[in-house]
Structure formats: C-alpha cells, structure tokens
Amino acid sequence: MTRRTAATGVLAVALLAGCAAAPPTAQEVGNPPAPAAPAVTGFPVTVDNCGTEVTVAAPPQRVVAIKSSAIEMLLALGLGDRVVGTGFPDGPAPEDLAVAAAALPVLSDQVPSAEVVLETEPDLVYAGWESSFSAEGAGERAALADLGVATYVSPSACKEPAYQPDRLTFEEVFAEVTEVARLLGVPEAAEELVATQQEVLDGVEPDDRGLTALWYSSGTDVPYVGAGIGAPQMLMDAAGLTNVAAEVQDTWTSFGWEQVVADDPDVIVLVDSAWNTAEHKRELLASNPATANLDAVRHERYVVLPFASTEAGVRNVHAVAEVVRQLQTLDVTG
C-alpha cells in the first residue's frame, strides 16, 4: 500500500465514523483514560539541508537509504532495523558492515522510482546524492514532503554553492554523523562512532615525502578527477599527498590529459568500481600515448580505493589509513 493510498483509506474511515453515533468515552463507562504516550526528548528536530528545511516530529522508524554512503551511515549508527529499502549501492559494504548490509531489502540497483519508494511507506528518505530526488528518481523533495515523507541529503553532496564546503574536512563529515543521529533520535550512537573514528584518524601518520598525486575517478578521452573541495581532497590532505587538481573549486571535475602530463604526478589514486575498474584504468594509462610515459605509470605507482570509500561518509577515516598503508609500499626514488 502506498502512503497516498493509506492516507486516502484513513480519510474514508474518518468520514464513515463521522456518520455513526460516537461511542461512549472512557470516562462515561467508568474507566480512566489511557495515559498519553511520553514525548520523545529533543523532538521535533528541524535542519536546513541543502537549502531545504527538514522537520521530523519523532525519530523516523521507516527509512529508505539511497547510495552506499547513506546505507553505511545508518548501519554504522546501529539503525539497520529501521531501513525498509535501499537503492543504488556503489559496491559491497565493508567487512564490519557486510552481514548487516546483506540483510537489508534492496529496492533497486539504481535510484528507485518514487512509486517503489512510497510502497515501503517511509517516513524518511536519505540519499547520498541530491540528484536522487527528482521526478524520474525517488521523487522531488517537495512532493515527498507533501505526502509526509521527510528527505535528507548528505551535506557534502549539496550542489548549491552556498551549501558546498569551502574545502571538506573531517569535522564536517563527523557533523553529518551527528546530524543524522539527531534526526533519528540516537545521539549517543553518533558520539561513540565519532570518538572511535577520531581516534583512528589521530593514529594515522601522513606520508611525509611531499608526493604529488592525481585522483583518477573515471573517463577516457577526458579524465574525471578529484578536485579541490570534496572528499578526494580531504583524503589526500590527511594522507600527506598534494593534489595536482587542488586549485579547481569543485568536488570532482573534468581535467585535461595535457595538464596531467605537465604535472607528472608521483602517484595516481585509482578509484575502483564495478562500472570502471582500477585494472581498466591501469590498462588505459599504459596504452594511451599521452600518459604511458608518466613517471607514476612507468613505475606503477598506484593507490587503489573502492568507490564507496571515496565519498563523504563513515568509510573515509579507514580510507586515509589505507592510502597511507599503500603509499608505504611505493618506491618514489626510481
């Protein structure tokens, strides 16, 4: 039953009830009234999310999560039992969340349609990308709000310039953890998760060799790379790498091979995904006359990360540690 259908059914029942004689109240039959349900502390909660005001009157209990960053955020907060549907996963969940992730209902391998989303009767739809909310996708945010469904987008993915970070930091990633947990009524879970991740981050020693790096996400004729204000830049900063595309004020951007050749980075970070594997990128770089003579390509100085760890979320801290670990295996003297 969709939320719209349910609402129609409730309205019909109410109209029929209005035509019948009202039943006696509890006081009229000599019984005391049932106690009112206790109010939930800290609610309602209202946040400004990518320019959309989002209010939840009580902790959402039926959540649809779209994109791995959203799915894994909920699992890391211990909220898998509230997830009534998932969509558009970017790859397998990390080992510590894999069992819980496997138990979640999958609505679609891509962005689920509004009809499919509403069939789950959600009270919140949480998406890693703002583009997931469209008439062709999970539904427009205003339309979902009219049906009583709250929506939330990972703040790091906001497209309005006023809401984009000047340069994403781990403080902002941790702020999303805290805000999501506040919306869902589990602030203590956020405190524990952030403290654990901060401890791991504090224990990472950045590479100190002053290495330059290209963050290669996708693209063949024109590479699509990590630019200067998003999660790739944050991860490279924390790992001690200098991003050759750092001056571009965007999260990801198109970047010319000519500029890559001119920069000749010491290291190339390869984003591994099912639709564009790291191995495919290796082959492309080695076979492309424009890039085959890059120092990093000739000496195979690559760092490989799964796509899902390269967007802002709960995997980022461990991604930094993994970048540093892989850098330690690379010889940059040859």
Short mmCIF file of C-alpha atoms in Angstrom, two decimals:
data_model
loop_
_atom_site.label_atom_id
_atom_site.label_comp_id
_atom_site.label_asym_id
_atom_site.label_seq_id
_atom_site.Cartn_x
_atom_site.Cartn_y
_atom_site.Cartn_z
CA MET A 1 0.00 0.00 0.00
CA THR A 2 1.43 3.41 -0.89
CA ARG A 3 1.45 6.32 1.51
CA ARG A 4 -1.05 8.10 -0.75
CA THR A 5 -3.36 5.07 -0.70
CA ALA A 6 -3.01 4.75 3.05
CA ALA A 7 -3.87 8.41 3.52
CA THR A 8 -6.96 8.02 1.34
CA GLY A 9 -8.05 4.99 3.35
CA VAL A 10 -7.64 6.83 6.65
CA LEU A 11 -9.72 9.73 5.32
CA ALA A 12 -12.51 7.36 4.21
CA VAL A 13 -12.62 5.69 7.63
CA ALA A 14 -12.80 9.07 9.31
CA LEU A 15 -15.71 10.17 7.11
CA LEU A 16 -17.65 6.96 7.83
CA ALA A 17 -17.02 7.30 11.53
CA GLY A 18 -18.43 10.81 11.44
CA CYS A 19 -21.74 9.48 10.15
CA ALA A 20 -22.19 6.99 13.02
CA ALA A 21 -23.05 7.66 16.64
CA ALA A 22 -19.96 8.44 18.70
CA PRO A 23 -19.01 5.60 21.08
CA PRO A 24 -19.03 6.31 24.83
CA THR A 25 -15.83 7.79 26.20
CA ALA A 26 -13.71 6.00 28.78
CA GLN A 27 -14.98 8.38 31.47
CA GLU A 28 -18.62 7.62 30.52
CA VAL A 29 -18.15 3.91 31.12
CA GLY A 30 -16.29 4.47 34.37
CA ASN A 31 -12.79 3.72 33.11
CA PRO A 32 -9.87 6.15 33.40
CA PRO A 33 -8.33 7.37 30.13
CA ALA A 34 -5.18 5.65 28.88
CA PRO A 35 -2.04 7.60 29.70
CA ALA A 36 -0.65 9.71 26.87
CA ALA A 37 2.48 8.41 25.15
CA PRO A 38 5.55 10.12 26.56
CA ALA A 39 7.10 12.81 24.37
CA VAL A 40 10.43 11.93 22.77
CA THR A 41 13.19 14.13 24.14
CA GLY A 42 14.67 16.57 21.66
CA PHE A 43 11.87 16.40 19.10
CA PRO A 44 10.69 17.83 16.81
CA VAL A 45 14.04 18.31 15.04
CA THR A 46 14.45 20.78 12.19
CA VAL A 47 17.56 21.13 10.00
CA ASP A 48 18.48 23.18 6.94
CA ASN A 49 19.59 20.53 4.43
CA CYS A 50 20.97 21.80 1.10
CA GLY A 51 18.52 24.70 1.33
CA THR A 52 15.52 22.51 2.19
CA GLU A 53 14.01 22.77 5.66
CA VAL A 54 13.54 19.26 7.03
CA THR A 55 11.47 18.62 10.16
CA VAL A 56 10.80 15.31 11.86
CA ALA A 57 8.28 15.25 14.69
CA ALA A 58 9.64 12.00 16.10
CA PRO A 59 12.53 9.65 15.30
CA PRO A 60 11.86 8.13 11.84
CA GLN A 61 11.26 4.39 12.05
CA ARG A 62 10.96 3.54 8.34
CA VAL A 63 13.91 4.78 6.30
CA VAL A 64 14.85 4.32 2.64
CA ALA A 65 18.59 4.77 2.02
CA ILE A 66 19.98 5.56 -1.44
CA LYS A 67 23.73 5.25 -2.21
CA SER A 68 26.32 3.40 -0.16
CA SER A 69 27.28 6.45 1.88
CA ALA A 70 23.72 6.71 3.25
CA ILE A 71 23.25 2.96 3.71
CA GLU A 72 26.52 2.56 5.57
CA MET A 73 25.91 5.62 7.74
CA LEU A 74 22.70 4.07 9.07
CA LEU A 75 24.36 0.69 9.62
CA ALA A 76 27.31 2.26 11.44
CA LEU A 77 24.83 4.01 13.75
CA GLY A 78 23.17 0.65 14.50
CA LEU A 79 19.95 1.52 12.65
CA GLY A 80 19.71 -1.35 10.19
CA ASP A 81 16.41 -2.44 11.72
CA ARG A 82 14.81 0.84 10.57
CA VAL A 83 15.87 0.51 6.93
CA VAL A 84 12.88 -0.60 4.83
CA GLY A 85 14.64 -0.32 1.49
CA THR A 86 17.93 0.53 -0.19
CA GLY A 87 18.91 1.66 -3.65
CA PHE A 88 21.92 2.43 -5.84
CA PRO A 89 24.67 0.74 -3.80
CA ASP A 90 28.15 1.64 -5.06
CA GLY A 91 29.68 -1.72 -4.23
CA PRO A 92 30.00 -4.25 -1.42
CA ALA A 93 29.80 -2.99 2.14
CA PRO A 94 32.99 -3.08 4.22
CA GLU A 95 33.69 -6.23 6.20
CA ASP A 96 32.43 -4.90 9.53
CA LEU A 97 29.04 -3.97 7.99
CA ALA A 98 28.71 -6.74 5.39
CA VAL A 99 26.43 -9.06 7.37
CA ALA A 100 24.05 -6.27 8.34
CA ALA A 101 24.06 -4.89 4.78
CA ALA A 102 23.19 -8.29 3.30
CA ALA A 103 20.02 -8.39 5.40
CA LEU A 104 18.63 -5.11 4.04
CA PRO A 105 15.82 -5.12 1.44
CA VAL A 106 17.01 -3.88 -1.97
CA LEU A 107 14.55 -1.75 -3.94
CA SER A 108 16.75 -1.16 -6.98
CA ASP A 109 20.33 -1.38 -8.20
CA GLN A 110 19.85 2.20 -9.39
CA VAL A 111 17.84 5.06 -7.88
CA PRO A 112 14.42 3.56 -7.08
CA SER A 113 11.34 5.26 -8.53
CA ALA A 114 9.02 7.33 -6.37
CA GLU A 115 6.35 4.64 -6.67
CA VAL A 116 8.71 1.94 -5.41
CA VAL A 117 9.92 4.19 -2.58
CA LEU A 118 6.39 5.05 -1.46
CA GLU A 119 5.35 1.39 -1.43
CA THR A 120 7.67 0.96 1.59
CA GLU A 121 5.69 3.67 3.45
CA PRO A 122 8.82 5.51 4.59
CA ASP A 123 8.91 8.44 6.95
CA LEU A 124 12.42 9.41 5.79
CA VAL A 125 14.38 9.02 2.53
CA TYR A 126 18.13 9.57 3.00
CA ALA A 127 20.24 9.96 -0.14
CA GLY A 128 23.95 10.32 -0.75
CA TRP A 129 23.35 12.45 -3.86
CA GLU A 130 20.97 15.35 -4.26
CA SER A 131 20.20 14.18 -7.81
CA SER A 132 18.43 11.11 -6.39
CA PHE A 133 15.47 13.37 -5.62
CA SER A 134 13.79 14.05 -8.96
CA ALA A 135 10.50 13.26 -10.67
CA GLU A 136 12.27 10.50 -12.59
CA GLY A 137 14.06 9.25 -9.47
CA ALA A 138 12.91 8.78 -5.88
CA GLY A 139 10.59 11.78 -6.11
CA GLU A 140 11.03 15.52 -5.75
CA ARG A 141 11.66 16.66 -2.20
CA ALA A 142 8.65 19.00 -2.08
CA ALA A 143 6.32 16.29 -3.42
CA LEU A 144 7.56 13.78 -0.85
CA ALA A 145 7.14 16.35 1.92
CA ASP A 146 3.51 16.88 0.83
CA LEU A 147 2.99 13.15 1.42
CA GLY A 148 4.52 13.34 4.89
CA VAL A 149 7.90 11.90 3.90
CA ALA A 150 10.99 13.74 5.13
CA THR A 151 14.11 13.80 2.95
CA TYR A 152 17.79 14.24 3.73
CA VAL A 153 20.88 14.56 1.50
CA SER A 154 24.48 14.10 2.58
CA PRO A 155 25.53 17.75 3.15
CA SER A 156 28.84 17.20 1.36
CA ALA A 157 26.84 16.47 -1.82
CA CYS A 158 24.84 19.72 -1.82
CA LYS A 159 25.11 21.39 -5.24
CA GLU A 160 24.09 24.92 -4.25
CA PRO A 161 27.36 26.88 -3.94
CA ALA A 162 26.19 28.41 -0.66
CA TYR A 163 25.96 24.93 0.85
CA GLN A 164 29.13 23.42 -0.60
CA PRO A 165 32.10 23.27 1.76
CA ASP A 166 34.96 25.65 1.05
CA ARG A 167 37.08 22.53 1.47
CA LEU A 168 35.57 19.41 3.02
CA THR A 169 37.02 18.48 6.40
CA PHE A 170 36.62 15.54 8.72
CA GLU A 171 34.89 17.88 11.15
CA GLU A 172 32.13 18.30 8.54
CA VAL A 173 31.93 14.57 7.90
CA PHE A 174 31.59 13.98 11.64
CA ALA A 175 28.96 16.75 11.76
CA GLU A 176 26.86 14.75 9.29
CA VAL A 177 27.15 11.69 11.54
CA THR A 178 25.92 13.82 14.44
CA GLU A 179 23.09 15.44 12.46
CA VAL A 180 21.80 12.16 11.04
CA ALA A 181 21.86 10.62 14.50
CA ARG A 182 19.97 13.62 15.91
CA LEU A 183 17.29 13.30 13.23
CA LEU A 184 16.92 9.62 14.06
CA GLY A 185 16.99 10.07 17.83
CA VAL A 186 20.27 8.24 18.56
CA PRO A 187 22.75 10.98 19.54
CA GLU A 188 24.71 8.65 21.82
CA ALA A 189 25.46 6.35 18.87
CA ALA A 190 26.96 9.31 17.00
CA GLU A 191 29.13 10.29 19.96
CA GLU A 192 30.56 6.78 20.14
CA LEU A 193 31.07 6.47 16.38
CA VAL A 194 32.74 9.87 16.03
CA ALA A 195 35.02 9.22 19.03
CA THR A 196 36.10 5.88 17.56
CA GLN A 197 36.77 7.37 14.12
CA GLN A 198 38.63 10.37 15.56
CA GLU A 199 40.88 8.00 17.49
CA VAL A 200 41.71 6.07 14.31
CA LEU A 201 42.31 9.31 12.38
CA ASP A 202 44.58 10.66 15.11
CA GLY A 203 46.64 7.48 14.84
CA VAL A 204 47.34 7.90 11.11
CA GLU A 205 50.78 9.33 10.29
CA PRO A 206 50.64 11.10 6.90
CA ASP A 207 53.28 10.31 4.31
CA ASP A 208 55.97 12.97 4.67
CA ARG A 209 57.71 12.71 1.28
CA GLY A 210 55.84 15.61 -0.30
CA LEU A 211 54.34 13.42 -3.03
CA THR A 212 52.03 14.83 -5.69
CA ALA A 213 49.01 12.83 -6.81
CA LEU A 214 46.24 12.62 -9.38
CA TRP A 215 42.89 11.30 -8.16
CA TYR A 216 41.59 9.42 -11.21
CA SER A 217 37.91 8.55 -10.85
CA SER A 218 36.69 7.85 -14.41
CA GLY A 219 36.79 8.99 -18.03
CA THR A 220 38.89 8.04 -21.04
CA ASP A 221 39.22 10.89 -23.55
CA VAL A 222 38.80 13.34 -20.67
CA PRO A 223 39.68 12.20 -17.14
CA TYR A 224 37.23 12.91 -14.33
CA VAL A 225 39.29 13.61 -11.23
CA GLY A 226 39.04 14.58 -7.59
CA ALA A 227 39.22 18.37 -7.37
CA GLY A 228 39.95 20.78 -4.55
CA ILE A 229 36.98 20.90 -2.17
CA GLY A 230 35.45 17.41 -1.85
CA ALA A 231 36.18 14.06 -0.23
CA PRO A 232 39.15 13.20 -2.53
CA GLN A 233 40.93 16.41 -1.49
CA MET A 234 40.18 15.72 2.18
CA LEU A 235 41.57 12.19 1.94
CA MET A 236 44.71 13.31 0.10
CA ASP A 237 45.32 16.10 2.61
CA ALA A 238 45.05 13.66 5.52
CA ALA A 239 47.36 11.15 3.81
CA GLY A 240 50.05 13.73 3.03
CA LEU A 241 49.51 13.95 -0.74
CA THR A 242 49.44 17.14 -2.81
CA ASN A 243 46.55 17.08 -5.26
CA VAL A 244 47.51 18.29 -8.75
CA ALA A 245 43.88 19.45 -9.23
CA ALA A 246 43.63 21.21 -5.88
CA GLU A 247 43.10 24.64 -7.42
CA VAL A 248 39.81 23.61 -9.07
CA GLN A 249 36.94 24.73 -6.82
CA ASP A 250 34.77 21.65 -7.19
CA THR A 251 34.32 18.22 -5.68
CA TRP A 252 35.06 16.30 -8.90
CA THR A 253 35.92 17.83 -12.25
CA SER A 254 36.92 17.18 -15.84
CA PHE A 255 40.69 17.58 -16.26
CA GLY A 256 42.78 17.51 -19.43
CA TRP A 257 45.37 14.81 -20.05
CA GLU A 258 47.71 17.59 -21.22
CA GLN A 259 47.60 19.08 -17.73
CA VAL A 260 48.16 15.67 -16.15
CA VAL A 261 51.24 15.17 -18.34
CA ALA A 262 52.51 18.63 -17.41
CA ASP A 263 52.04 17.90 -13.70
CA ASP A 264 53.52 14.37 -13.98
CA PRO A 265 52.24 13.29 -10.53
CA ASP A 266 54.32 10.98 -8.34
CA VAL A 267 51.29 8.80 -7.55
CA ILE A 268 47.93 8.10 -9.17
CA VAL A 269 44.94 7.19 -6.98
CA LEU A 270 42.67 4.81 -8.90
CA VAL A 271 39.01 4.63 -7.87
CA ASP A 272 37.80 1.05 -8.26
CA SER A 273 34.17 0.47 -9.24
CA ALA A 274 32.18 -2.23 -11.00
CA TRP A 275 31.48 0.12 -13.91
CA ASN A 276 35.08 1.38 -14.23
CA THR A 277 37.61 -0.85 -12.54
CA ALA A 278 41.05 0.14 -11.37
CA GLU A 279 42.52 -2.52 -13.68
CA HIS A 280 40.79 -0.91 -16.66
CA LYS A 281 42.30 2.44 -15.71
CA ARG A 282 45.76 0.89 -15.42
CA GLU A 283 45.45 -0.52 -18.94
CA LEU A 284 44.18 2.78 -20.30
CA LEU A 285 47.01 4.77 -18.75
CA ALA A 286 49.64 2.32 -20.02
CA SER A 287 48.26 2.21 -23.57
CA ASN A 288 47.46 5.90 -24.01
CA PRO A 289 50.43 7.63 -25.70
CA ALA A 290 49.63 10.77 -23.74
CA THR A 291 50.03 9.05 -20.36
CA ALA A 292 52.24 6.00 -20.96
CA ASN A 293 55.40 7.96 -20.12
CA LEU A 294 54.10 9.45 -16.90
CA ASP A 295 56.51 8.59 -14.09
CA ALA A 296 53.73 7.05 -11.98
CA VAL A 297 52.55 4.91 -14.90
CA ARG A 298 56.02 3.67 -15.87
CA HIS A 299 56.77 2.68 -12.25
CA GLU A 300 53.20 1.56 -11.49
CA ARG A 301 52.87 3.84 -8.50
CA TYR A 302 49.16 3.39 -7.89
CA VAL A 303 46.93 3.56 -4.84
CA VAL A 304 43.57 1.80 -5.25
CA LEU A 305 40.41 2.62 -3.29
CA PRO A 306 36.84 1.29 -3.68
CA PHE A 307 34.41 3.91 -4.96
CA ALA A 308 32.18 3.73 -1.88
CA SER A 309 35.06 4.84 0.35
CA THR A 310 35.74 7.95 -1.74
CA GLU A 311 32.51 9.82 -0.97
CA ALA A 312 31.99 11.59 2.33
CA GLY A 313 30.91 9.11 4.98
CA VAL A 314 31.87 6.59 7.60
CA ARG A 315 34.49 4.88 5.40
CA ASN A 316 36.68 7.95 4.97
CA VAL A 317 38.86 7.56 8.06
CA HIS A 318 39.80 4.00 7.17
CA ALA A 319 40.34 5.10 3.55
CA VAL A 320 43.02 7.54 4.73
CA ALA A 321 44.72 4.78 6.69
CA GLU A 322 44.60 2.55 3.60
CA VAL A 323 46.08 5.25 1.36
CA VAL A 324 48.98 5.72 3.78
CA ARG A 325 49.50 1.94 4.01
CA GLN A 326 49.70 1.62 0.22
CA LEU A 327 51.98 4.65 -0.10
CA GLN A 328 54.46 2.96 2.24
CA THR A 329 54.88 0.18 -0.32
CA LEU A 330 55.76 2.57 -3.17
CA ASP A 331 59.30 3.49 -4.10
CA VAL A 332 59.39 7.05 -5.40
CA THR A 333 63.16 7.22 -5.93
CA GLY A 334 63.16 5.41 -9.29
#
